mmCIF file of C-alpha atoms in Angstrom:
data_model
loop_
_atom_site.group_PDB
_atom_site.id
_atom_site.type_symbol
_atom_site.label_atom_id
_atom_site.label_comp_id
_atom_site.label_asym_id
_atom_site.label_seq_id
_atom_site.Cartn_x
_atom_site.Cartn_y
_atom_site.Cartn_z
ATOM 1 C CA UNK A 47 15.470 -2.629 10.013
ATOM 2 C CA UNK A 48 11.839 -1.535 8.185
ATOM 3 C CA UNK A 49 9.574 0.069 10.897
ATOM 4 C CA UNK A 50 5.882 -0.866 11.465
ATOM 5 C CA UNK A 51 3.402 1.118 10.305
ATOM 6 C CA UNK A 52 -0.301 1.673 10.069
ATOM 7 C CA UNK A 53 -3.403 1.390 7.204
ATOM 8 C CA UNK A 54 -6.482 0.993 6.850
ATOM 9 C CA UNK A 55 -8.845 -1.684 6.188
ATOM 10 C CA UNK A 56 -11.688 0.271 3.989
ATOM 11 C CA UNK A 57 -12.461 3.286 2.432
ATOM 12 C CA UNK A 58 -13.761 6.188 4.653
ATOM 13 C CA UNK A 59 -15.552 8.915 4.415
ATOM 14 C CA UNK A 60 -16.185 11.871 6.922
ATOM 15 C CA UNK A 61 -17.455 15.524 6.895
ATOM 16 C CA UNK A 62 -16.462 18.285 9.010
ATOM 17 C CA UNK A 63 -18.061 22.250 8.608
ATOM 18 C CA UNK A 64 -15.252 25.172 8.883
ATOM 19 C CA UNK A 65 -16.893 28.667 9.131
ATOM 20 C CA UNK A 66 -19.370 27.422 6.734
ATOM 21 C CA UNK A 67 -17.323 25.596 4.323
ATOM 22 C CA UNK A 68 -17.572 22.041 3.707
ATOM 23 C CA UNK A 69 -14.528 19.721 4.079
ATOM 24 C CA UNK A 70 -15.612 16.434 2.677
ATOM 25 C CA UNK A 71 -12.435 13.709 3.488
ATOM 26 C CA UNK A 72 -11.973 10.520 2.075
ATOM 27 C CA UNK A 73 -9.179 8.040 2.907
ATOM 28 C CA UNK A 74 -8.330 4.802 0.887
ATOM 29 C CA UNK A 75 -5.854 1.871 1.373
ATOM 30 C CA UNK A 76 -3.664 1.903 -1.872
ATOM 31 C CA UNK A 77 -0.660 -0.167 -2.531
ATOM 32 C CA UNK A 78 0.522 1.589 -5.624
ATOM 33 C CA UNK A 79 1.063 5.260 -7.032
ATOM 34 C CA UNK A 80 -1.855 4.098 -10.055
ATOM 35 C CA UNK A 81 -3.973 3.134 -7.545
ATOM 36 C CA UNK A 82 -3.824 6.538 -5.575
ATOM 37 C CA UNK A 83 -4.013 8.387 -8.982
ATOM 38 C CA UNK A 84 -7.217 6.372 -9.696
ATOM 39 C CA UNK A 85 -9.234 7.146 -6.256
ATOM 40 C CA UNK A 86 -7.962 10.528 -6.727
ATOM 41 C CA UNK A 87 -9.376 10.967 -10.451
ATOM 42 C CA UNK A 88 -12.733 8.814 -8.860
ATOM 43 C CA UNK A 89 -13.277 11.502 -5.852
ATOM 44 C CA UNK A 90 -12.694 14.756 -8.543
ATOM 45 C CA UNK A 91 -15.271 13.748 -10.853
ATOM 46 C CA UNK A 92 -17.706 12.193 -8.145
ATOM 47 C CA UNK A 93 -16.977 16.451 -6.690
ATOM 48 C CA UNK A 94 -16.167 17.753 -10.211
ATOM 49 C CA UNK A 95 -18.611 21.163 -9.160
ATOM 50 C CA UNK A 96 -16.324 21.298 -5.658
ATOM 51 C CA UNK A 97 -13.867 24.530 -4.665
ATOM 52 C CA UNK A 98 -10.585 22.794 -4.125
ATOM 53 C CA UNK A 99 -10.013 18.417 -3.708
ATOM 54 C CA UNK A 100 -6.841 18.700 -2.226
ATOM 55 C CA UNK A 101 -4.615 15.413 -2.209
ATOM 56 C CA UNK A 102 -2.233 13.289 0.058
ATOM 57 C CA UNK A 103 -0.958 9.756 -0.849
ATOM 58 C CA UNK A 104 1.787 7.672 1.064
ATOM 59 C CA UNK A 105 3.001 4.677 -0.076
ATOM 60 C CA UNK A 106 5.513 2.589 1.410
ATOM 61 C CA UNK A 107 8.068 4.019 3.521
ATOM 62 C CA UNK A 108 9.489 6.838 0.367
ATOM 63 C CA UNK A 109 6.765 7.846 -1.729
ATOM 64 C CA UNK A 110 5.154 11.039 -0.353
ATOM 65 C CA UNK A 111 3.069 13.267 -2.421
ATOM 66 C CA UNK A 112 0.470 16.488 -1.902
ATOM 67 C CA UNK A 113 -1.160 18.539 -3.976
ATOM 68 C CA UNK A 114 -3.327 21.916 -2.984
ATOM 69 C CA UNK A 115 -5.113 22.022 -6.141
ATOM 70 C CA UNK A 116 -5.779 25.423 -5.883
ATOM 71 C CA UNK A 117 -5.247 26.588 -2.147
ATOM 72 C CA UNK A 118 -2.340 28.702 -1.013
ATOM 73 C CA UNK A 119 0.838 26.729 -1.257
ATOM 74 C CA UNK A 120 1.384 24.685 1.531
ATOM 75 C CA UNK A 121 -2.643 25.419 2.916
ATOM 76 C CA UNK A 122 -3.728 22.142 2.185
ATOM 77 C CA UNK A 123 -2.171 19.525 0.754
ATOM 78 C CA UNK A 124 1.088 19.662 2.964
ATOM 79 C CA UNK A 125 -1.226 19.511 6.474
ATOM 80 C CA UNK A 126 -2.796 16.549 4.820
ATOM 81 C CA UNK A 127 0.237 14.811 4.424
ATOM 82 C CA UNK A 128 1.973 15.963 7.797
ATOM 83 C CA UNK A 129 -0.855 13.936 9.665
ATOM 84 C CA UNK A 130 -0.873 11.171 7.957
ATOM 85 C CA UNK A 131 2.765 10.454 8.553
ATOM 86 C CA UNK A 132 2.842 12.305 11.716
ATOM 87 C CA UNK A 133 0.190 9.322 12.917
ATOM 88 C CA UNK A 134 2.285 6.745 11.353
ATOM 89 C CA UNK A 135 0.218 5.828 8.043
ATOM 90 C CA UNK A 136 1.134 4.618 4.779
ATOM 91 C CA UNK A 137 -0.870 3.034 1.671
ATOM 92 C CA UNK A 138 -2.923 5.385 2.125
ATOM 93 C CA UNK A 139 -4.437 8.414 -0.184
ATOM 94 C CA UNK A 140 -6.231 11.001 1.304
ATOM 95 C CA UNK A 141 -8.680 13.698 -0.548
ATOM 96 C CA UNK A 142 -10.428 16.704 1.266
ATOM 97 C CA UNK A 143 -12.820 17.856 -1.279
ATOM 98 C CA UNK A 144 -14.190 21.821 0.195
ATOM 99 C CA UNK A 145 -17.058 23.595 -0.572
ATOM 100 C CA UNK A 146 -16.453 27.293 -0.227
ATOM 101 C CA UNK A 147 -18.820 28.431 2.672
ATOM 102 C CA UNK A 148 -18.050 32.414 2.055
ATOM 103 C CA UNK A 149 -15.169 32.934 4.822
ATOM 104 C CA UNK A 150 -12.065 33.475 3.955
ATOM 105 C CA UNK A 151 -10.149 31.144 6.491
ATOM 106 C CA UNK A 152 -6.412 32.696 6.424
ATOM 107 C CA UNK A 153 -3.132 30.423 6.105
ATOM 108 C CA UNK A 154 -3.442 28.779 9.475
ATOM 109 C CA UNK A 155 -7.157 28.420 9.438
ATOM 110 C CA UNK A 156 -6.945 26.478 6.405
ATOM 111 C CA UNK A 157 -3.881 24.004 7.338
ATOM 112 C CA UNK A 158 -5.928 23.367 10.534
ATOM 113 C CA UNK A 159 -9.121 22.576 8.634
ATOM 114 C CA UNK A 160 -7.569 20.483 5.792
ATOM 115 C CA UNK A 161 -5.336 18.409 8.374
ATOM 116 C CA UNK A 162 -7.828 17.996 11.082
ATOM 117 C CA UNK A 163 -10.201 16.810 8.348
ATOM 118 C CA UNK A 164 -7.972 14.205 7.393
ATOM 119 C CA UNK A 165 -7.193 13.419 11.517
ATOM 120 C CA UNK A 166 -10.971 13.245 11.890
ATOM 121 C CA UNK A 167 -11.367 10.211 9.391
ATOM 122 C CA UNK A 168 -8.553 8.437 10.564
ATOM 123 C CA UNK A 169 -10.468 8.436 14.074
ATOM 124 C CA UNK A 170 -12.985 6.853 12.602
ATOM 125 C CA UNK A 171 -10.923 4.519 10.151
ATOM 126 C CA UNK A 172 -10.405 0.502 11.277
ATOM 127 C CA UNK A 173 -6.795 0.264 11.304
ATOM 128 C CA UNK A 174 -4.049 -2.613 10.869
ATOM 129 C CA UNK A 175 -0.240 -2.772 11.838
ATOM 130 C CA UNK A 176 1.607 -3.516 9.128
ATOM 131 C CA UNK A 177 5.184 -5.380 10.368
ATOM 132 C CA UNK A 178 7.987 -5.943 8.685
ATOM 133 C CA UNK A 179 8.496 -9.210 7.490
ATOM 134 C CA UNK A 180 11.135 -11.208 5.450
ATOM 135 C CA UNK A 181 10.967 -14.254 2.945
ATOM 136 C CA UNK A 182 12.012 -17.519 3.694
ATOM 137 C CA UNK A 183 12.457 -20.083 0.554
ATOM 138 C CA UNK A 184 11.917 -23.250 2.125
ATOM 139 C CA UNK A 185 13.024 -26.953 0.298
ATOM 140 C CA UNK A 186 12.360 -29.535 0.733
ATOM 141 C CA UNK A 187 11.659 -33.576 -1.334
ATOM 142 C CA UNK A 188 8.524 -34.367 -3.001
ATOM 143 C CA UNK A 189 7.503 -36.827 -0.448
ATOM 144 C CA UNK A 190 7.802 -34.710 2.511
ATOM 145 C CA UNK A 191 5.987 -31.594 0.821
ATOM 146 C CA UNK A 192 2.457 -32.518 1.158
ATOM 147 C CA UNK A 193 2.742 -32.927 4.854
ATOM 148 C CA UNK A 194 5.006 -29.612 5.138
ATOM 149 C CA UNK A 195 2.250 -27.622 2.894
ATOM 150 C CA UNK A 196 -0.558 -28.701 5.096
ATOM 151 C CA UNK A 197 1.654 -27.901 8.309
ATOM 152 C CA UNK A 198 2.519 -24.438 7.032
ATOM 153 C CA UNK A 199 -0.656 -23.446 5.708
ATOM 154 C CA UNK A 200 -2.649 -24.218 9.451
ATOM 155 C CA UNK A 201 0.530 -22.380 10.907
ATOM 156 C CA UNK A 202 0.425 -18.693 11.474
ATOM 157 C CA UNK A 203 3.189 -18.194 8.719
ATOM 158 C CA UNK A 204 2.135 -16.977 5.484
ATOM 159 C CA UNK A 205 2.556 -18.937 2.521
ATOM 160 C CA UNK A 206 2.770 -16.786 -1.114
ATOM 161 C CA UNK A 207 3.941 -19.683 -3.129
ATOM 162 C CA UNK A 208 4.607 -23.057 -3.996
ATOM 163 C CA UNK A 209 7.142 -24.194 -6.900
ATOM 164 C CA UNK A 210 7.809 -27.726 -7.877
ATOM 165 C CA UNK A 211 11.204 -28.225 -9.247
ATOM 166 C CA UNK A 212 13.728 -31.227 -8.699
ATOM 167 C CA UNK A 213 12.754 -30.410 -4.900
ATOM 168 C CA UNK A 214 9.725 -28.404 -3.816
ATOM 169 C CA UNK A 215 10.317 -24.599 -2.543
ATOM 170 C CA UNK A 216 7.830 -22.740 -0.556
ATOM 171 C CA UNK A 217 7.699 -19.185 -0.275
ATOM 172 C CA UNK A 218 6.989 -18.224 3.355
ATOM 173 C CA UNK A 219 6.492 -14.330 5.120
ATOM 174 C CA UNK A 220 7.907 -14.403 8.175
ATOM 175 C CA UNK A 221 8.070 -11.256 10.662
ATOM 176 C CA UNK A 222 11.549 -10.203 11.142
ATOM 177 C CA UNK A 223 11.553 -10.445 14.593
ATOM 178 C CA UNK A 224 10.330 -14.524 14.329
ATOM 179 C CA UNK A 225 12.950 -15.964 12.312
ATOM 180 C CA UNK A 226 14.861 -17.840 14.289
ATOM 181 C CA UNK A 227 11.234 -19.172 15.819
ATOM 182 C CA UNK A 228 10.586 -20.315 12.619
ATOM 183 C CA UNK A 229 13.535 -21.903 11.722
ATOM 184 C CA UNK A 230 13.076 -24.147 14.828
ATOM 185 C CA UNK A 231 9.131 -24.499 14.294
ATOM 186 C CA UNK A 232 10.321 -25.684 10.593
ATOM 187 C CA UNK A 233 13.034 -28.157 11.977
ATOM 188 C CA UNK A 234 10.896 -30.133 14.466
ATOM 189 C CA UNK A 235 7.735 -29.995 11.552
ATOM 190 C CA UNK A 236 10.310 -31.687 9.477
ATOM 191 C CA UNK A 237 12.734 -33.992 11.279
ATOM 192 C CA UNK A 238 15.469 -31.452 9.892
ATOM 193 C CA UNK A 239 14.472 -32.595 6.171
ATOM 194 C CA UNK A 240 13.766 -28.749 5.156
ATOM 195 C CA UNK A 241 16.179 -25.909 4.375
ATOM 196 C CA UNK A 242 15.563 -22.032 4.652
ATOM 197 C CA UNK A 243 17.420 -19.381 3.061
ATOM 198 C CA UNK A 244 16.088 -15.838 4.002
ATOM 199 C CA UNK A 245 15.847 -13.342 1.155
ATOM 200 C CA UNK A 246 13.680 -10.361 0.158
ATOM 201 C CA UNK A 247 11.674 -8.094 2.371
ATOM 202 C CA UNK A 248 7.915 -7.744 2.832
ATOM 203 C CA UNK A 249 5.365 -6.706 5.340
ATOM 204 C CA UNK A 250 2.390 -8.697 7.199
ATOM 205 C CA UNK A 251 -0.188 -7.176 9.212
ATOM 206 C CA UNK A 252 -0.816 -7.893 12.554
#
């Protein structure tokens, strides 16, 4: 089964000072590759005149990138990504933007600067669980679906959809670990008059 992870809620923003030079780290809650590319392109030009904006992105539970624009291989970029997944986080895109302060920091000096920047924000970041969750197509007749809609909409179980065909299916997230709570919440809401098939995966914060 999926394992939980973390995010965050907003963007955040934190500086730390190396031996002079500036690490600058900004974290964002993405859902998609684009939408890492696009904060990254956002945070080069708002730092266009900056020494290095080195780059981390998760998203989901396969797609890990880093770049060290510049840095030594494996300086910046990689100790970026190591603590993001190391604490758990995905949807995420990280960029430590670093003004050169004069001192050369050495290999270790500058995987401890670039990671503990990014460690730093994520202190300060609001976070959410994200749980896995799967779907649940519910039917049931027309005249029954008004009350179900209303019933599932005050309950604590997500509803992404509605579609009105010769019966009325609702899509519903339900946490993995609740499904065979919700099959009985859905029973007694509905006198038995509903049907659930469980299908595709999602995830649902907590």
């Amino acid at each position: 089964m999926a394992a939980p992870y973390l995010t965050i809620k907003n963007i955040i923003e934190h500086e730390t000072e190396v031996r002079r030079s500036r690490f600058i780290c900004a974290i964002a809650p993405v859902g998609t590759e684009e939408a890492a590319r696009e904060f990254i392109a956002g945070r080069r030009r708002l730092h266009a005149d900056a020494t290095h904006n080195c780059t981390a992105y998760v998203i989901g539970t396969d797609l890990r990138k880093a770049d060290d624009d510049g840095e030594p291989g494996g300086t910046a970029g990689t100790p970026m990504l190591e603590m993001l997944t190391r604490r758990g986080f995905a949807d995420v895109v990280a960029v430590v933007t670093r003004y050169f302060g004069g001192v050369l920091l050495g290999a270790g000096g500058l995987a401890r600067a670039y990671g503990g920047a990014v460690g730093e924000t994520l202190d300060r970041a609001e976070t959410v669980e994200m749980i896995p969750a799967t779907i649940a197509e519910v039917t049931i007749d027309h005249a029954h679906a008004g009350r179900l809609e209303n019933d599932l909409r005050a309950s604590h179980y997500p509803l992404r959809g509605v579609d009105y065909g010769a019966r009325v299916t609702f899509e519903v997230a339900v946490a993995c670990d609740a499904a065979s709570g919700f099959e009985e919440w859905l029973a007694t809401a509905t006198a038995g008059r509903a049907t659930a098939r469980f299908g595709g995966t999602t995830y649902l914060s907590r």
